[in-house]
RNA sequence: GCACGCGUAGCUCAGUUGGAUAGAGCGUUUGACUUCGAAUCAAAAGGUCGCAGGUUCGAGCCCUGCCGCGUGCACCA
């Protein structure tokens, strides 16, 4: 439901897409135009000054009166000319010469030299509006595109929550960031595989098993009965959340500040060994607990429109001997070495020369312990090798969950031939050309080791095949702690924010927050639209809640710590998701009320402006002056969507897109206030307004869809 | 100690890879609903871009040194 193509194409009336009224290429985009001018400038620079420009930056002028596109190229050229000839030439003079040399393109009305030497380009507004109006909406259809070409696969791992408790907002930041990046990559035309790593045999699951076996204590059947008896709003993951906190206290003999009791810690170690071993009653119990938590977490994520292609489990990495293979490869390639003396005697280590060793901190990273067991980093290298398609082993797979639209999330299994969903063919998993791991920045160091280890094994792929998509944590603001009834120590009170802790049960659970958002949204919807049915109200409230939460988590750049505050997160006003949705809803309401004849007339008129000089002149008139410039700048901003997506994909920073969507919504709201579209009597101006509004809502809807935010019918 | 990140308006944050007069939201003050929907819009006030040097036509952005804050640096995962 959140894929851009489906919702956009329904909204946008495809009246004349098959007819070309325009004299210029209907597929014109701002990116293409920009490239065209870069090439011309490079050619001109070579002809005039004998200078070849490698990199040429274009920019959007600060004000629309200064043009639509600017090149500060003359400053750079002045320097280069001085270097090669020794002559000092004023940037303005250079700009004037370049201007003369640039043959005006069809899409351009004029070129000006401004300031100290900027080359400012003014587009032919009527011509381009006509071209933009003719551009069909991007039809993103995974199936049809996949059938046509085999594209290199981008791989994104995100969420990866330890399956021993409910998700909190820190986990949601990871999932929303990852999911949005996946949407960005897809919108940019990439094939993407989404993985969620399930550490079902780790310490955290072992801890909850300790709780079930030694605190409760319960058998597997009793746990199943308990699970069935739990209410929907206090489900199994919530129960485990509380139990996990109890286990932490249990280890310390119920004294939060006490030392762990070694005998009780041994219970954990024993269970951990049983889990790694597999095929025993404890492992079976743990599997139930982990699987149920995964199901609950997937339910939570689906409320936010987040889905997966594959759940890769640690149990299979162990049982299918991924590590053994990786170990062989690393020894063979000499990436690790066996230490024969010193502190790490008997361990296999990876040399890490950038860190100089001190007494306290070892320079080299231990991959295999002296007792022969592998560290987490070692297992991660094996998994990363598989992701890149270079391990030489594969998982077995079975379907885990079938979503309402038929999409299937698969899970790894040790059992061969487990595929029991013949109507859904299994995709080929793994073999990504680039692997993005969405993991918080506290794990930068181990992630660096994994990436280097893999790069050392696979020099042909290199360091850039593994990308750590790092982000800062979500912490609790002091006021959020107060609202949650958390008592703070004096030490914590002095801090600007408090780190969340699953172990201490310190955090805002994702479902609780979504519930609150939905309740607040529902109250507003009921006040504004009492005529809607209960189902419609609930669905709208849900869309608003998702918009608010996703936008809140995306508006911050990745390396900014979010000090979570209820007031900000629950806001529907200002720079928020609902603000953006509201702008799109208003835009849609115009087209709902607009009679079809007006729409058809408007599109026909604007499309004909491309070829008919007389019509073009009247359209140009409507787009001139202060009011016209304001309309035009809305169109220009809307048309930058592709460029923003491309930049977002390259920088792996979804916050750019969030800011863009907000700015576009803001520009539209301004436009909306300034112009009465339906009541406009000047038919040319009305046509311009209709087409501009249509372009703006089309692009805003696409931008929001890429953020995973849908546009309600009403709100 | 070492590595990485951060420091921009009262608060929370952007800043298009070095470009034109540093921008948003919240909060404060003031104004706008008989209208395609006010979850909106307009206006005002608010800045030594942590400090000091340097690089150049140009620095919030790059370099060096300080100051302050955060996070890592396990034979844990």
mmCIF file of N, CA, C and O in Angstrom, chain A residues 499-530:
data_model
loop_
_atom_site.group_PDB
_atom_site.id
_atom_site.type_symbol
_atom_site.label_atom_id
_atom_site.label_comp_id
_atom_site.label_asym_id
_atom_site.label_seq_id
_atom_site.Cartn_x
_atom_site.Cartn_y
_atom_site.Cartn_z
ATOM 1 N N UNK A 499 20.247 7.197 28.598
ATOM 2 C CA UNK A 499 20.287 6.109 27.644
ATOM 3 C C UNK A 499 19.237 5.063 27.998
ATOM 4 O O UNK A 499 19.053 4.728 29.171
ATOM 5 N N UNK A 500 18.542 4.541 26.973
ATOM 6 C CA UNK A 500 17.563 3.490 27.242
ATOM 7 C C UNK A 500 18.293 2.173 27.503
ATOM 8 O O UNK A 500 19.408 1.972 27.048
ATOM 9 N N UNK A 501 17.635 1.274 28.217
ATOM 10 C CA UNK A 501 18.265 0.008 28.529
ATOM 11 C C UNK A 501 17.209 -1.092 28.619
ATOM 12 O O UNK A 501 16.346 -1.058 29.484
ATOM 13 N N UNK A 502 17.277 -2.020 27.666
ATOM 14 C CA UNK A 502 16.359 -3.149 27.698
ATOM 15 C C UNK A 502 16.568 -3.967 28.957
ATOM 16 O O UNK A 502 15.624 -4.470 29.570
ATOM 17 N N UNK A 503 17.828 -4.078 29.349
ATOM 18 C CA UNK A 503 18.180 -4.859 30.529
ATOM 19 C C UNK A 503 17.507 -4.310 31.786
ATOM 20 O O UNK A 503 17.059 -5.049 32.646
ATOM 21 N N UNK A 504 17.445 -2.956 31.845
ATOM 22 C CA UNK A 504 16.831 -2.346 33.028
ATOM 23 C C UNK A 504 15.340 -2.072 32.820
ATOM 24 O O UNK A 504 14.679 -1.530 33.714
ATOM 25 N N UNK A 505 14.845 -2.408 31.637
ATOM 26 C CA UNK A 505 13.440 -2.127 31.359
ATOM 27 C C UNK A 505 13.184 -0.639 31.194
ATOM 28 O O UNK A 505 12.063 -0.171 31.380
ATOM 29 N N UNK A 506 14.240 0.085 30.849
ATOM 30 C CA UNK A 506 14.156 1.535 30.746
ATOM 31 C C UNK A 506 13.947 1.925 29.287
ATOM 32 O O UNK A 506 14.861 1.856 28.483
ATOM 33 N N UNK A 507 12.712 2.313 28.955
ATOM 34 C CA UNK A 507 12.486 2.687 27.573
ATOM 35 C C UNK A 507 11.017 2.860 27.260
ATOM 36 O O UNK A 507 10.158 2.477 28.045
ATOM 37 N N UNK A 508 10.750 3.456 26.101
ATOM 38 C CA UNK A 508 9.378 3.643 25.638
ATOM 39 C C UNK A 508 9.090 2.548 24.624
ATOM 40 O O UNK A 508 9.735 2.480 23.579
ATOM 41 N N UNK A 509 8.160 1.662 24.934
ATOM 42 C CA UNK A 509 7.862 0.556 24.028
ATOM 43 C C UNK A 509 7.160 1.089 22.779
ATOM 44 O O UNK A 509 6.298 1.973 22.843
ATOM 45 N N UNK A 510 7.546 0.529 21.641
ATOM 46 C CA UNK A 510 7.049 1.009 20.349
ATOM 47 C C UNK A 510 5.524 0.963 20.286
ATOM 48 O O UNK A 510 4.881 1.936 19.890
ATOM 49 N N UNK A 511 4.930 -0.156 20.667
ATOM 50 C CA UNK A 511 3.475 -0.286 20.555
ATOM 51 C C UNK A 511 2.747 0.699 21.458
ATOM 52 O O UNK A 511 1.696 1.224 21.086
ATOM 53 N N UNK A 512 3.322 0.958 22.632
ATOM 54 C CA UNK A 512 2.704 1.945 23.529
ATOM 55 C C UNK A 512 2.666 3.320 22.875
ATOM 56 O O UNK A 512 1.661 4.029 22.936
ATOM 57 N N UNK A 513 3.773 3.682 22.248
ATOM 58 C CA UNK A 513 3.844 5.006 21.622
ATOM 59 C C UNK A 513 2.896 5.094 20.429
ATOM 60 O O UNK A 513 2.180 6.087 20.255
ATOM 61 N N UNK A 514 2.868 4.040 19.616
ATOM 62 C CA UNK A 514 1.963 4.039 18.452
ATOM 63 C C UNK A 514 0.510 4.127 18.938
ATOM 64 O O UNK A 514 -0.309 4.848 18.366
ATOM 65 N N UNK A 515 0.200 3.396 20.014
ATOM 66 C CA UNK A 515 -1.162 3.452 20.572
ATOM 67 C C UNK A 515 -1.527 4.879 20.973
ATOM 68 O O UNK A 515 -2.628 5.355 20.695
ATOM 69 N N UNK A 516 -0.598 5.537 21.632
ATOM 70 C CA UNK A 516 -0.879 6.911 22.071
ATOM 71 C C UNK A 516 -1.078 7.844 20.893
ATOM 72 O O UNK A 516 -1.969 8.699 20.901
ATOM 73 N N UNK A 517 -0.246 7.670 19.881
ATOM 74 C CA UNK A 517 -0.381 8.491 18.680
ATOM 75 C C UNK A 517 -1.730 8.253 18.010
ATOM 76 O O UNK A 517 -2.394 9.184 17.559
ATOM 77 N N UNK A 518 -2.130 6.988 17.954
ATOM 78 C CA UNK A 518 -3.410 6.660 17.317
ATOM 79 C C UNK A 518 -4.583 7.235 18.103
ATOM 80 O O UNK A 518 -5.550 7.739 17.522
ATOM 81 N N UNK A 519 -4.486 7.161 19.418
ATOM 82 C CA UNK A 519 -5.547 7.714 20.264
ATOM 83 C C UNK A 519 -5.681 9.215 20.043
ATOM 84 O O UNK A 519 -6.794 9.732 19.856
ATOM 85 N N UNK A 520 -4.548 9.902 20.041
ATOM 86 C CA UNK A 520 -4.566 11.349 19.832
ATOM 87 C C UNK A 520 -5.112 11.696 18.451
ATOM 88 O O UNK A 520 -5.910 12.628 18.296
ATOM 89 N N UNK A 521 -4.655 10.940 17.436
ATOM 90 C CA UNK A 521 -5.089 11.214 16.067
ATOM 91 C C UNK A 521 -6.589 10.950 15.918
ATOM 92 O O UNK A 521 -7.305 11.717 15.287
ATOM 93 N N UNK A 522 -7.040 9.873 16.548
ATOM 94 C CA UNK A 522 -8.458 9.509 16.451
ATOM 95 C C UNK A 522 -9.344 10.604 17.048
ATOM 96 O O UNK A 522 -10.394 10.941 16.497
ATOM 97 N N UNK A 523 -8.893 11.175 18.143
ATOM 98 C CA UNK A 523 -9.659 12.250 18.779
ATOM 99 C C UNK A 523 -9.830 13.429 17.809
ATOM 100 O O UNK A 523 -10.911 13.987 17.665
ATOM 101 N N UNK A 524 -8.756 13.769 17.112
ATOM 102 C CA UNK A 524 -8.817 14.869 16.143
ATOM 103 C C UNK A 524 -9.724 14.517 14.963
ATOM 104 O O UNK A 524 -10.508 15.349 14.493
ATOM 105 N N UNK A 525 -9.571 13.280 14.469
ATOM 106 C CA UNK A 525 -10.373 12.865 13.310
ATOM 107 C C UNK A 525 -11.859 12.883 13.674
ATOM 108 O O UNK A 525 -12.699 13.337 12.882
ATOM 109 N N UNK A 526 -12.179 12.433 14.868
ATOM 110 C CA UNK A 526 -13.585 12.401 15.283
ATOM 111 C C UNK A 526 -14.158 13.807 15.375
ATOM 112 O O UNK A 526 -15.318 14.034 15.037
ATOM 113 N N UNK A 527 -13.333 14.739 15.828
ATOM 114 C CA UNK A 527 -13.799 16.120 15.943
ATOM 115 C C UNK A 527 -14.013 16.750 14.564
ATOM 116 O O UNK A 527 -14.935 17.538 14.371
ATOM 117 N N UNK A 528 -13.152 16.398 13.604
ATOM 118 C CA UNK A 528 -13.203 17.044 12.292
ATOM 119 C C UNK A 528 -14.126 16.343 11.307
ATOM 120 O O UNK A 528 -14.703 16.974 10.432
ATOM 121 N N UNK A 529 -14.209 15.016 11.419
ATOM 122 C CA UNK A 529 -14.975 14.244 10.432
ATOM 123 C C UNK A 529 -15.906 13.249 11.110
ATOM 124 O O UNK A 529 -15.728 12.034 10.986
ATOM 125 N N UNK A 530 -16.910 13.749 11.812
ATOM 126 C CA UNK A 530 -17.829 12.840 12.513
ATOM 127 C C UNK A 530 -18.618 11.955 11.547
ATOM 128 O O UNK A 530 -19.141 10.919 11.959
#
